[in-house]
XYZ file of C-alpha atoms in Angstrom:
600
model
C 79.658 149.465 150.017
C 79.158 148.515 146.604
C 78.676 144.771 147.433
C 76.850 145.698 150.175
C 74.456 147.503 148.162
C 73.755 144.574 145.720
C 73.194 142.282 148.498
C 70.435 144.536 149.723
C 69.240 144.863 145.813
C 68.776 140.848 146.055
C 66.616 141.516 149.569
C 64.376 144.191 147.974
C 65.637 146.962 150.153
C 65.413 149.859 148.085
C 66.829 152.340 151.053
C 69.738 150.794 151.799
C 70.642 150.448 148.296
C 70.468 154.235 147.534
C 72.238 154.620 151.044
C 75.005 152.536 150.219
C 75.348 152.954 146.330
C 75.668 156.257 146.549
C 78.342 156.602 149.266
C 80.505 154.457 146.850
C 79.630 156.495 144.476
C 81.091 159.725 146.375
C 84.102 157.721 146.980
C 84.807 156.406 143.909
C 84.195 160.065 141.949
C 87.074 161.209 145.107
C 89.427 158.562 143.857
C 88.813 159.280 139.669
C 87.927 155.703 139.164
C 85.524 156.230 136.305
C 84.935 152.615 135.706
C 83.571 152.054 139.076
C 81.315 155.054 138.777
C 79.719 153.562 136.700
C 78.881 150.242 138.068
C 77.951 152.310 141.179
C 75.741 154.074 138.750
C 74.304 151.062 137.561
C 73.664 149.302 140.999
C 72.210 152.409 142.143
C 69.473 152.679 139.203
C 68.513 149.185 139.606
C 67.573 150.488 143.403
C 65.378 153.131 141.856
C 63.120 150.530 139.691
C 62.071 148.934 142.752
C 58.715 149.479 143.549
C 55.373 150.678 141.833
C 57.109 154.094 140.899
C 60.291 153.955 139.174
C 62.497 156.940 139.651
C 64.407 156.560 136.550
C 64.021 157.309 132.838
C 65.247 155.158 130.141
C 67.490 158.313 128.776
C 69.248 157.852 132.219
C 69.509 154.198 131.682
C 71.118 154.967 128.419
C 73.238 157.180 129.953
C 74.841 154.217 132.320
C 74.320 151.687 129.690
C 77.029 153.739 127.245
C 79.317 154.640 130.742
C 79.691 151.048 131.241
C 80.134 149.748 127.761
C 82.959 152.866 127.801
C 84.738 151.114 131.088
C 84.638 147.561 130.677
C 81.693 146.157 132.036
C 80.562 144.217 128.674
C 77.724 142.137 129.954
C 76.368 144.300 133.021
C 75.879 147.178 129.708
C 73.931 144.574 128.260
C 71.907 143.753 131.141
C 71.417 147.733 131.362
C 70.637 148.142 127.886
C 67.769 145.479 128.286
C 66.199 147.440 131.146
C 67.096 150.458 128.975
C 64.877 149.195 125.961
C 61.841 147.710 128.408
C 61.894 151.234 130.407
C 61.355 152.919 126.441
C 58.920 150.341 125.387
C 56.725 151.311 128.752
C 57.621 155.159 127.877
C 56.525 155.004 124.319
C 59.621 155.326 122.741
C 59.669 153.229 120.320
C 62.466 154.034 118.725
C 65.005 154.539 121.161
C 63.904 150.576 122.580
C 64.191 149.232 118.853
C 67.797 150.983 118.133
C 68.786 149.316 121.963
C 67.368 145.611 120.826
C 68.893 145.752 117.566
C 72.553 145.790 119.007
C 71.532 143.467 121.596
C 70.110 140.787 119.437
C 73.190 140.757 117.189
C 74.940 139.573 119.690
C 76.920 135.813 118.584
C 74.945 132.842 119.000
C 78.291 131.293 120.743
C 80.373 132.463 123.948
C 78.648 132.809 127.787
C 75.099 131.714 128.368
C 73.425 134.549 129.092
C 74.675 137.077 126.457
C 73.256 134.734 124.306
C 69.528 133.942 126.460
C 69.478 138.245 126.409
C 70.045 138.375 122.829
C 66.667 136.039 122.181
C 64.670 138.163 125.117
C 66.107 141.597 122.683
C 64.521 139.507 119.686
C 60.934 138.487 121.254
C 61.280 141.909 122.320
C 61.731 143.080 118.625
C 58.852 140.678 117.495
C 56.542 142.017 119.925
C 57.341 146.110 118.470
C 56.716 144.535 115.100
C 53.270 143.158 115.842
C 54.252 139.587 115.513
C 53.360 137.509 118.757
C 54.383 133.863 117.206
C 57.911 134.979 116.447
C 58.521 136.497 119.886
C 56.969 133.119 121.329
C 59.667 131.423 118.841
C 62.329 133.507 120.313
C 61.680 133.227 123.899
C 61.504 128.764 123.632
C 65.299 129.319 121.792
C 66.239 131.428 124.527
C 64.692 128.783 127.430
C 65.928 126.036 125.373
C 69.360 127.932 125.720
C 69.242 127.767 129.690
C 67.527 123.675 129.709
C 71.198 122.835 127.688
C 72.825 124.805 130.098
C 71.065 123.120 133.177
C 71.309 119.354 131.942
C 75.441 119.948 132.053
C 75.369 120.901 135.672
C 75.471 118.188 138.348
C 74.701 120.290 141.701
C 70.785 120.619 142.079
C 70.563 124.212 143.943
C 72.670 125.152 140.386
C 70.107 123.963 138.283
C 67.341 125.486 140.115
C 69.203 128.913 139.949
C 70.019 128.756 136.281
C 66.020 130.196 135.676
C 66.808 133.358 137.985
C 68.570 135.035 135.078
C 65.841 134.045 132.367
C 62.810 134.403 134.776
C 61.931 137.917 132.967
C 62.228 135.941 129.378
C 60.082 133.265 130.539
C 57.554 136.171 131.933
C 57.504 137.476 128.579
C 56.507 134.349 126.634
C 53.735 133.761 129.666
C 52.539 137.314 129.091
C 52.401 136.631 125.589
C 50.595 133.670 126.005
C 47.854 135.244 128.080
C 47.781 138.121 126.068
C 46.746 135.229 122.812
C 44.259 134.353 125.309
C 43.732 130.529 124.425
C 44.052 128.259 127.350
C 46.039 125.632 126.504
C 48.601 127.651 124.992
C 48.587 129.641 128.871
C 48.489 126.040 130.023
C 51.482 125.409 127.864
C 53.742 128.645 128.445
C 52.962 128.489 132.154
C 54.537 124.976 132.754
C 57.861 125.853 130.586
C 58.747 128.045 133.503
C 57.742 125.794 136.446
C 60.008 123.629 138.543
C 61.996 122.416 135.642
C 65.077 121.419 137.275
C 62.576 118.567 138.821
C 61.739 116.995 135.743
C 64.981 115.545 134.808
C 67.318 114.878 138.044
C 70.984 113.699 136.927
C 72.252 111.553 139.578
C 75.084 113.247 141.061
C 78.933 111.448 140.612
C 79.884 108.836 143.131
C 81.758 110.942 145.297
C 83.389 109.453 148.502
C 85.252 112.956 149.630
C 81.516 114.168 149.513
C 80.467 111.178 151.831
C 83.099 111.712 154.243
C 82.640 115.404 154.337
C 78.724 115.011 155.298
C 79.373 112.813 157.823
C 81.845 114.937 159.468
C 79.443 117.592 159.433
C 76.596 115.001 160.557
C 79.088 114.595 163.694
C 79.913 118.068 164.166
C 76.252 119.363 163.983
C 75.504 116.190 166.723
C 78.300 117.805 168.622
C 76.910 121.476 168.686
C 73.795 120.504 169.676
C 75.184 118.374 172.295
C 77.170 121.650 173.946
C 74.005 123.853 173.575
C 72.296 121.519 175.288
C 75.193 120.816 177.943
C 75.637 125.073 178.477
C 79.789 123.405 177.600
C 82.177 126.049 176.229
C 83.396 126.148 172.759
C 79.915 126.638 171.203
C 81.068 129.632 168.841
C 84.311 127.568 167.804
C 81.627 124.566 166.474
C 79.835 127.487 164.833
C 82.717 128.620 162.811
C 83.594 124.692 161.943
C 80.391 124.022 160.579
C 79.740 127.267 158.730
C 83.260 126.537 157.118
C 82.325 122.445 156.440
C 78.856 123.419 154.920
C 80.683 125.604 152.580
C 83.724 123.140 151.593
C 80.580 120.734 150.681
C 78.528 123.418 148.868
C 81.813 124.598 146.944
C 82.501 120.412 146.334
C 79.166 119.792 145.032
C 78.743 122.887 142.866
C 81.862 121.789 140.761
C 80.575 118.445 139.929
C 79.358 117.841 136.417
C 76.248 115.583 136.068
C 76.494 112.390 135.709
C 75.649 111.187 131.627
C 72.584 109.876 131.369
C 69.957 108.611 128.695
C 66.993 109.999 130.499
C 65.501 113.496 128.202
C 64.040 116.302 130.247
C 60.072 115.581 130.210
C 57.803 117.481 127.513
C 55.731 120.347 129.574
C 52.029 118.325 130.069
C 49.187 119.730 127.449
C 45.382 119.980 128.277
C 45.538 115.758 126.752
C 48.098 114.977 128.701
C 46.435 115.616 132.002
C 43.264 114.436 131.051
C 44.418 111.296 130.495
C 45.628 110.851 133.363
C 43.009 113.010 135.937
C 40.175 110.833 135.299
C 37.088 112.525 137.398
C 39.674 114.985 139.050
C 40.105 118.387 138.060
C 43.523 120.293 138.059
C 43.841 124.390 138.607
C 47.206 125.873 137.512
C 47.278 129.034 139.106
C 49.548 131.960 137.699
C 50.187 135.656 138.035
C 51.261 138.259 135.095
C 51.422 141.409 135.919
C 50.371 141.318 139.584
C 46.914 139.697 138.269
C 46.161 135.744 139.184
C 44.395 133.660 136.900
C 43.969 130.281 136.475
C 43.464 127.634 133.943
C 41.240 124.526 134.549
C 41.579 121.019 133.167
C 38.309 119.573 133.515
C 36.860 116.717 131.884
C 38.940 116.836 128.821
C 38.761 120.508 128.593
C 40.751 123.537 129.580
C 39.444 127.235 130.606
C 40.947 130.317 131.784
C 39.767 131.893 134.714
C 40.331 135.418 135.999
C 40.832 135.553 139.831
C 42.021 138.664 141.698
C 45.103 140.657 142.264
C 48.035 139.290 144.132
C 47.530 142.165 146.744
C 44.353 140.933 147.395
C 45.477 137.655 149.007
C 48.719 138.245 149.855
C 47.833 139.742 153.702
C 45.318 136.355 154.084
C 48.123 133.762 152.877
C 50.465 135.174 155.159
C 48.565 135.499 158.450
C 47.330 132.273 158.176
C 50.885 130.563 159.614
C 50.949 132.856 162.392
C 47.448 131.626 163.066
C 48.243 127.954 162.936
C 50.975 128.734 165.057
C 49.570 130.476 167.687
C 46.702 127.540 167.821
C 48.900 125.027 167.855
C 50.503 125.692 171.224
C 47.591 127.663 172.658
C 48.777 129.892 176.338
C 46.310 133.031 176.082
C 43.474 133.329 177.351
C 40.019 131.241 175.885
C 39.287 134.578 174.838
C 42.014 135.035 172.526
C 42.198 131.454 171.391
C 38.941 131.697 169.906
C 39.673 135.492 168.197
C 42.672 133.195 166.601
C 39.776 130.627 166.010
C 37.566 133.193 164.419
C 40.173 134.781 162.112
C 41.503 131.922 160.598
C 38.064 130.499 159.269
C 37.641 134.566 157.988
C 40.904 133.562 156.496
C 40.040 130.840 154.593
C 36.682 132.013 153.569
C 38.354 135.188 152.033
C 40.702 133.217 150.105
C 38.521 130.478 149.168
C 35.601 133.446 147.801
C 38.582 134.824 146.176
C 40.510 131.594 144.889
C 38.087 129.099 144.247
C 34.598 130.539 144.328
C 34.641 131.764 140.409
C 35.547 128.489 138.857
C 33.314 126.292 141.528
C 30.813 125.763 138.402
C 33.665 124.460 136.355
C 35.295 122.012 138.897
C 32.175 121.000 140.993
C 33.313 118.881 144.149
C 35.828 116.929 142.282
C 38.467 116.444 144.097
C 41.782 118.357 142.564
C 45.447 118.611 141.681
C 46.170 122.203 142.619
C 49.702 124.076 141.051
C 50.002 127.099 143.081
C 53.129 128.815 141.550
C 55.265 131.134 143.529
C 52.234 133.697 144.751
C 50.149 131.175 146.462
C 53.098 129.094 147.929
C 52.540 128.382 151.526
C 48.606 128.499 151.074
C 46.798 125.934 153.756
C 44.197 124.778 151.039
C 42.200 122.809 153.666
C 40.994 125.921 155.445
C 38.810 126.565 152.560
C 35.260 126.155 153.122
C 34.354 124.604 149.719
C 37.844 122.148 149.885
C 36.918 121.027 153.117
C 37.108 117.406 153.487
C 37.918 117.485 149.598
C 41.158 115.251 148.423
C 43.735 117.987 147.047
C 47.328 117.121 146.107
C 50.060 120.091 145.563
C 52.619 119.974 142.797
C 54.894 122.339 141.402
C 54.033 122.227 137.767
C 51.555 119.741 136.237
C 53.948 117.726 134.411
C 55.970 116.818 137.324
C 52.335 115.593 138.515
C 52.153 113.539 135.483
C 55.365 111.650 136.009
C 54.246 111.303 139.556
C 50.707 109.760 138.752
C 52.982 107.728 136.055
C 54.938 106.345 138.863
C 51.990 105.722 141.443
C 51.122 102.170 140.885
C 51.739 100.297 144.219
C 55.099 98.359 144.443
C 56.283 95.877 146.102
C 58.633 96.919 148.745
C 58.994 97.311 152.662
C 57.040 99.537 154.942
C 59.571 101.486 156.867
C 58.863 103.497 160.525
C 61.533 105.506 161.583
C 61.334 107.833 164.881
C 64.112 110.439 165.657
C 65.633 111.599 169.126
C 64.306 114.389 171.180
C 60.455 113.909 170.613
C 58.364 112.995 173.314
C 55.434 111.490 170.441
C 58.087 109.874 168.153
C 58.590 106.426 169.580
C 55.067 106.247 170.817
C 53.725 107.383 167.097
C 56.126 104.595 165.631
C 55.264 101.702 168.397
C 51.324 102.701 167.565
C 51.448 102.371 163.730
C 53.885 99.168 164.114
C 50.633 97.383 164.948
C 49.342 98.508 162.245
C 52.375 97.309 159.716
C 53.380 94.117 161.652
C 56.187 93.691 158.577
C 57.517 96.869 158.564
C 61.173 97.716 159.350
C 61.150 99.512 162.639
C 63.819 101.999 162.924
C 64.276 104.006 166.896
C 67.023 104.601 169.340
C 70.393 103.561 167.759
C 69.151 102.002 164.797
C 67.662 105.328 163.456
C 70.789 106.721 161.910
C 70.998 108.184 158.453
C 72.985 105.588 157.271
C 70.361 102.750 157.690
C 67.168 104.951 157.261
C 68.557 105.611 153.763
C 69.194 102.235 152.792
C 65.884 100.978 154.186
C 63.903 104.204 152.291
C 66.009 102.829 149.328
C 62.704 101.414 147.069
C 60.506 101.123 150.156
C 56.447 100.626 149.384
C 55.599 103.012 152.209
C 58.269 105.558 154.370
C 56.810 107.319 157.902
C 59.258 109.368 159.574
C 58.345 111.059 163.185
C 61.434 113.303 164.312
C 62.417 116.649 164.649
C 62.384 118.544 161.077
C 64.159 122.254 160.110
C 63.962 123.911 156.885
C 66.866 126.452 155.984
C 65.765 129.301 154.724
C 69.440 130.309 154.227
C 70.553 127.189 151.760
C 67.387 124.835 151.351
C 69.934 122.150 150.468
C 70.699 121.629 154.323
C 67.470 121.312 155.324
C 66.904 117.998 157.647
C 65.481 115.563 159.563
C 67.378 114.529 162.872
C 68.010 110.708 163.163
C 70.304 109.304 166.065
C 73.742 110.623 164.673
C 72.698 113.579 163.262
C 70.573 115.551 160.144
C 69.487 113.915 157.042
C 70.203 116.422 154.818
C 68.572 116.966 151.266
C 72.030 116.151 149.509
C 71.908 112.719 151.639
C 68.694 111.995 149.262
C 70.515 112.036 146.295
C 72.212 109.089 147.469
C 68.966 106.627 146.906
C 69.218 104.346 144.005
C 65.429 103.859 143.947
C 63.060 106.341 145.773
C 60.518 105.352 147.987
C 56.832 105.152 147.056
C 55.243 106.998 149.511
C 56.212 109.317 151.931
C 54.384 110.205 155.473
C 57.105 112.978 157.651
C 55.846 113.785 160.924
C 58.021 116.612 161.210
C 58.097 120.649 161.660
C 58.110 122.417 158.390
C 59.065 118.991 155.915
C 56.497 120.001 153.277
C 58.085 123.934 152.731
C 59.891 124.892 150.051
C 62.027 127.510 149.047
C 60.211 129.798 145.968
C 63.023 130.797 143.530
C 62.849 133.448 140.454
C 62.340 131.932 137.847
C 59.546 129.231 139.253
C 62.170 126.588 140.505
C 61.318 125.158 143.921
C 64.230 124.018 146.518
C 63.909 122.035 149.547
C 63.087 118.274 151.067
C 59.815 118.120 149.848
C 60.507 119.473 146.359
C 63.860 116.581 146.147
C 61.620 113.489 147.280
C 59.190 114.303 144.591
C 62.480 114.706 142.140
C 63.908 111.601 142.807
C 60.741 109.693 142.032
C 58.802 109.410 145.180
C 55.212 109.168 143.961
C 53.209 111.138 147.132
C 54.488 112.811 150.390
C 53.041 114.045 153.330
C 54.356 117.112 155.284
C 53.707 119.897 157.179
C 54.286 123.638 156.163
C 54.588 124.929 159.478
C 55.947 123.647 163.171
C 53.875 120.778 164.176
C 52.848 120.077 168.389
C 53.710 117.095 169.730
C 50.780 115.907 171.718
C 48.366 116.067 168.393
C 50.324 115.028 166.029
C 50.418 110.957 167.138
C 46.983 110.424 167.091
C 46.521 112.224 163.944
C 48.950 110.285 162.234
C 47.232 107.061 163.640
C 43.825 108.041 162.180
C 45.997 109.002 158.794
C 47.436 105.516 158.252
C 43.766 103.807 159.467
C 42.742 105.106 155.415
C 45.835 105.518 153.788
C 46.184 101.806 152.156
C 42.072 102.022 151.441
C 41.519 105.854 150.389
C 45.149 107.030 149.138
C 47.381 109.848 150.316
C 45.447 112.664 149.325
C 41.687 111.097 150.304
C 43.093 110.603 153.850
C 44.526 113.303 154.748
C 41.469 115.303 153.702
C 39.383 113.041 155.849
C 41.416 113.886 158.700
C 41.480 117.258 158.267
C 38.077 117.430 157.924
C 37.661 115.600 161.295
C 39.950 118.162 162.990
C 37.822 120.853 162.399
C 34.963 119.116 165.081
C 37.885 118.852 167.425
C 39.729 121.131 169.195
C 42.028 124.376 168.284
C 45.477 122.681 168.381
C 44.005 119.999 166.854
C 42.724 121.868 164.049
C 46.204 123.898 163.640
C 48.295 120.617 163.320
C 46.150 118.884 160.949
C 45.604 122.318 158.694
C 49.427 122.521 158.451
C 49.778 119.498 156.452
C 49.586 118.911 152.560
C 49.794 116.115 150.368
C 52.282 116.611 147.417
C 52.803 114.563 144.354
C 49.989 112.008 142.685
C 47.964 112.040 145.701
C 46.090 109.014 144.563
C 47.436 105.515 143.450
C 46.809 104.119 140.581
C-alpha cells in the first residue's frame, strides 16, 4: 500500500495517496512497527502538499521530520526537513526554517549525491533569509555543478536526463532568484542552466555486443507480435510477457554502463552575445514559468528584454485542445457541420494563444523570423496556428545553447541523401519513389533493404535523411520509442550507435517530433536524441499524421528545402495548407522544425 501510494504521489493523485497511505498507516500502528509509521507518515504529508491548498503545517512536518530521523530513515528526514524549512519560510517562521537549514547545510561535502545537492539548496536557502541574493545564486551553481559531475559519470542517457528530477526545486530557486534580480540576461542565464542539459554533452555509450544482440532479439520478437496480432495466431500474451521482460534486461544492461571517457566538456549555457552572434536578423524567445507566471526573454538585435506574458492557467486549456483538434481534422468522418466547428475552434485556438504568447513582445521581434525555447509549459504548442507566425520560419529547441551548437554544426556537408520508406504505409513507397526524382543520387532504401541495420549505416554522416514509415512514441520509457523498418523498430538506443550524425533530418512519421517533458527541464525521446547526437535540423510531427496528405506535402517540402532551409520551408508549406483543405491543414500544423532551422 505504501508503494502503491508513492507511485500515485509520482502521478499527482492526491486521493489515492491519502487512501492508500493511510491504510498502511492503520496497519503498520496494528503491527507496532514505529519505523514504518513514520515513512507512512511522511508519504502521506507529501499527498497533502499537492495542490493550491496545502493541508499541512510545517510544525507537522517537523513532527515526521524528527519520527524519521528517530527510525532510520536518514535521507528521507532530510528531504522532510527541507519541505519542513520551505513550509516555515512561506508561514513566516523564520526561525523555526533557519534552525532546520542550519543542520541541513552542515551536512559533509563528501558521501551520496544528493545529501550533499540538499545541503547547498539549505544554504541558498539560508542566503536568501539573510538578504543576500548573490550568495544563494553561488550556492545553488555548487549544488547544480554537484549533479553535472554526477551526470558526466553515467553512461545510460534516460539516467542522465533523470539526475535533474531531484535538483529541479534547486534549480527553481536560482531561476526565481534570477527573476526576482530582474536583469535579463542574468534570467537568460539561470533559465538555460536548467534546460535540457543532458543534451549538451552526449558520452558515447561502451561498445557493447550483449547490448546489440539483445536489441535485435527484441527487434525480432516485437516483428513477431505484430505479426500474430495481425494473424488473430495464439500466443499473443506469451510475446507480451517476452518482450516486457527483454525491454527490461536491456534497460537494466544499459543503466549499469559507465560512460565512455571522453575529452569533449559539457557546453557553457549561451549568454545574450552568444546568440547574437549567431541569430543574425532572427530573433530568439526563451519562454519560462516561476511561480505559475510565464515570461519571456527576447534576444533581439544584440539585445535582451524580459517580457511578462500570462499565467500558465491561462493557456494551458488552448495548448491542450489543440491535438485533439488536429486529430479530429486529420481523419475527418462527422458531418461538414462539425468539421468546420473543429475548423472554427482551432483558429480561436491559435488566436488566443498567439494574443496571449506573442502579441506583447510583437514590437520587439517584428516579423523576424525566430528560434522559439518553449520549456516544459508550452511543450506540445503547434506554433504555426498562430496568426502573426503564420508563414513565419520558426525552429524549436530545448534550451538556446543546444541551438547554438546546432547552428555551429549547420554548414552543409558533403554526404549522401538517404530515402528510406517503412512497411505498412500505403504513402511510404510512393512518397520515397516521388522525391527519388528529385535526389537522383540518393540511396534508396524500401522493401527488404529498409532494415535498421542498413538505414543506420547509410544515416551514418548522411547530407540529408527522409524517413516515411510508421512512427510510435512511448510515453511509458521514451527510450523505446521507434520507427518501423522491414525487421522491426528503430529504437532511440539504436541511435546511439551512429559514429557521425546525419545533417538533416525529414521523418514522415506519427508523433517523431514529441518528447517526453521531465522535472527538472530534461527532454527524452527521438527527436530530443537526433538533435543530441549532432544532427543539425529535424523535421517531425507532434501528433499522428494521415496518410493521403502527408506525400504531397512532403513533395512540396523538399521542392524548397535545398533553396529556403528547414525551417523557411516548412513554414511555406504550412502557410499553403491553410488555403487548402481541413486534413490538409491538420497534417501540415502538426509538424515542427527542431534544431538550427537554417543553414549556414
Amino acid at each position: 500500500r505504501v508503494r502503491l501510494a508513492q507511485a500515485a504521489l509520482g502521478e499527482g493523485d492526491r486521493a489515492t495517496v491519502e487512501t492508500e497511505a493511510t491504510a498502511a498507516l492503520r496497519t503498520f500502528r496494528r503491527q507496532l512497527r514505529p519505523a514504518w509509521v513514520a515513512f507512512a507518515q511522511w508519504v502521506r504529508v507529501q499527498g497533502r502538499l499537492l495542490g493550491p491548498a496545502p493541508r499541512v503545517t510545517s510544525a507537522q512536518l517537523r513532527r515526521i521530520r524528527d519520527d524519521l530521523v528517530a527510525s532510520g530513515f536518514s535521507s528521507t528526514a532530510v528531504d522532510a526537513g527541507m519541505l519542513t524549512a520551505q513550509l516555515a519560510i512561506r508561514e513566516r517562521r523564520v526561525e523555526l526554517a533557519r534552525s532546520t537549514l542550519v543542520g541541513i547545510a552542515a551536512m559533509p561535502g563528501s558521501g551520496p549525491i544528493w545529501p550533499r545537492t540538499q545541503a547547498w539548496h539549505a544554504r541558498a536557502l539560508l542566503a536568501e533569509l539573510d538578504g543576500d541574493p548573490a550568495g544563494a545564486r553561488r550556492a545553488v551553481q555548487r549544488g547544480l555543478q554537484v549533479v553535472a559531475d554526477y551526470r558526466a559519470a553515467l553512461g545510460a542517457t534516460e539516467l542522465q536526463a533523470v539526475a535533474a528530477q531531484r535538483v529541479s526545486a534547486l534549480a527553481d530557486l536560482g531561476l526565481r532568484n534570477a527573476v526576482g534580480d530582474g536583469r535579463p540576461s542574468l534570467v537568460l542565464a539561470w533559465a538555460e542552466r536548467s534546460r535540457a542539459a543532458h543534451l549538451l554533452s552526449p558520452p558515447r555509450p561502451p561498445a557493447d555486443p550483449e547490448l546489440a544482440r539483445d536489441l535485435s532479439a527484441l527487434r525480432l520478437l516485437t516483428a513477431q507480435r505484430v505479426d500474430a496480432v495481425r494473424s488473430g495466431a495464439p500466443g499473443q500474451p506469451e510475446l507480451v510477457a517476452r518482450q516486457v521482460t527483454l525491454e527490461r534486461a536491456i534497460r537494466h544492461r544499459i543503466r549499469k554502463q559507465s560512460a565512455a571517457p571522453t575529452d569533449a566538456r559539457p557546453a557553457r549555457p549561451a549568454g545574450a552575445g552568444d546568440l547574437s552572434d549567431r541569430l543574425g536578423d532572427r530573433a530568439l524567445i526563451e519562454f519560462l514559468s516561476v511561480d505559475g507566471a510565464i515570461s519571456a526573454v527576447t534576444v533581439v538585435a544584440g539585445r535582451a528584454r524580459r517580457h511578462r506574458l500570462c499565467d500558465v492557467a491561462d493557456i494551458d486549456r488552448e495548448r491542450r485542445l489543440v491535438p485533439f483538434l488536429l486529430r479530429r481534422l486529420a481523419r475527418p468522418a462527422g458531418r461538414p457541420a462539425a468539421v468546420e466547428a473543429g475548423v472554427t475552434a482551432l483558429h480561436r485556438t491559435g488566436e488566443t494563444l498567439d494574443r496571449l504568447l506573442i502579441a506583447p513582445m510583437h514590437r520587439i521581434i517584428g516579423d523576424r523570423p525566430l528560434v522559439l525555447v518553449p520549456g516544459p509549459d508550452l511543450a506540445g504548442v503547434h506554433w504555426s496556428l498562430l496568426p502573426s507566425l503564420r508563414g513565419r520560419p520558426v525552429t524549436l529547441s530545448p534550451s538556446a545553447t543546444l541551438w547554438t551548437r546546432s547552428w555551429d554544426r549547420s554548414a552543409a556537408n558533403g554526404g549522401a541523401t538517404v530515402l528510406a520508406a517503412g512497411p505498412g504505409l500505403s504513402h511510404a513507397q510512393p512518397e520515397v519513389a516521388a522525391l527519388a526524382g528529385r535526389y537522383p543520387e540518393a540511396t534508396v532504401l524500401v522493401g527488404a533493404d529498409a532494415t535498421v541495420p542498413r538505414l543506420l549505416r547509410a544515416m551514418d554522416g548522411a547530407r540529408l535523411v527522409h524517413i516515411a514509415a510508421h512512427g510510435h512514441f512511448r510515453h511509458d520509457n521514451p527510450m523505446f520509442s521507434d520507427l518501423i523498418a522491414q525487421d522491426g523498430p528503430l529504437w532511440v538506443y539504436d541511435l546511439e550507435s551512429m559514429g557521425s550524425a546525419p545533417h538533416t533530418v525529414v521523418i514522415s512519421a506519427c508523433q517523431a517530433g514529441r518528447t517526453a517533458e521531465l522535472p527538472g527541464g530534461e527532454v527524452l525521446g527521438l527527436a530530443s536524441e537526433l538533435l543530441r547526437i549532432g544532427v543539425s535540423s529535424l523535421i517531425g510531427s507532434l501528433v499522428d499524421i494521415a496518410d493521403a496528405h502527408t506525400a504531397p506535402m512532403m513533395v512540396d517540402l523538399h521542392e524548397r528545402l535545398v533553396a529556403d532551409g528547414p525551417a523557411a520551408a516548412l513554414a511555406a508549406v504550412q502557410h499553403r495548407a491553410f488555403d487548402g483543405d481541413p486534413s490538409t491543414l491538420a497534417v501540415a500544423a502538426g509538424f515542427v522544425c527542431l534544431g538550427a532551422g537554417w543553414s549556414r
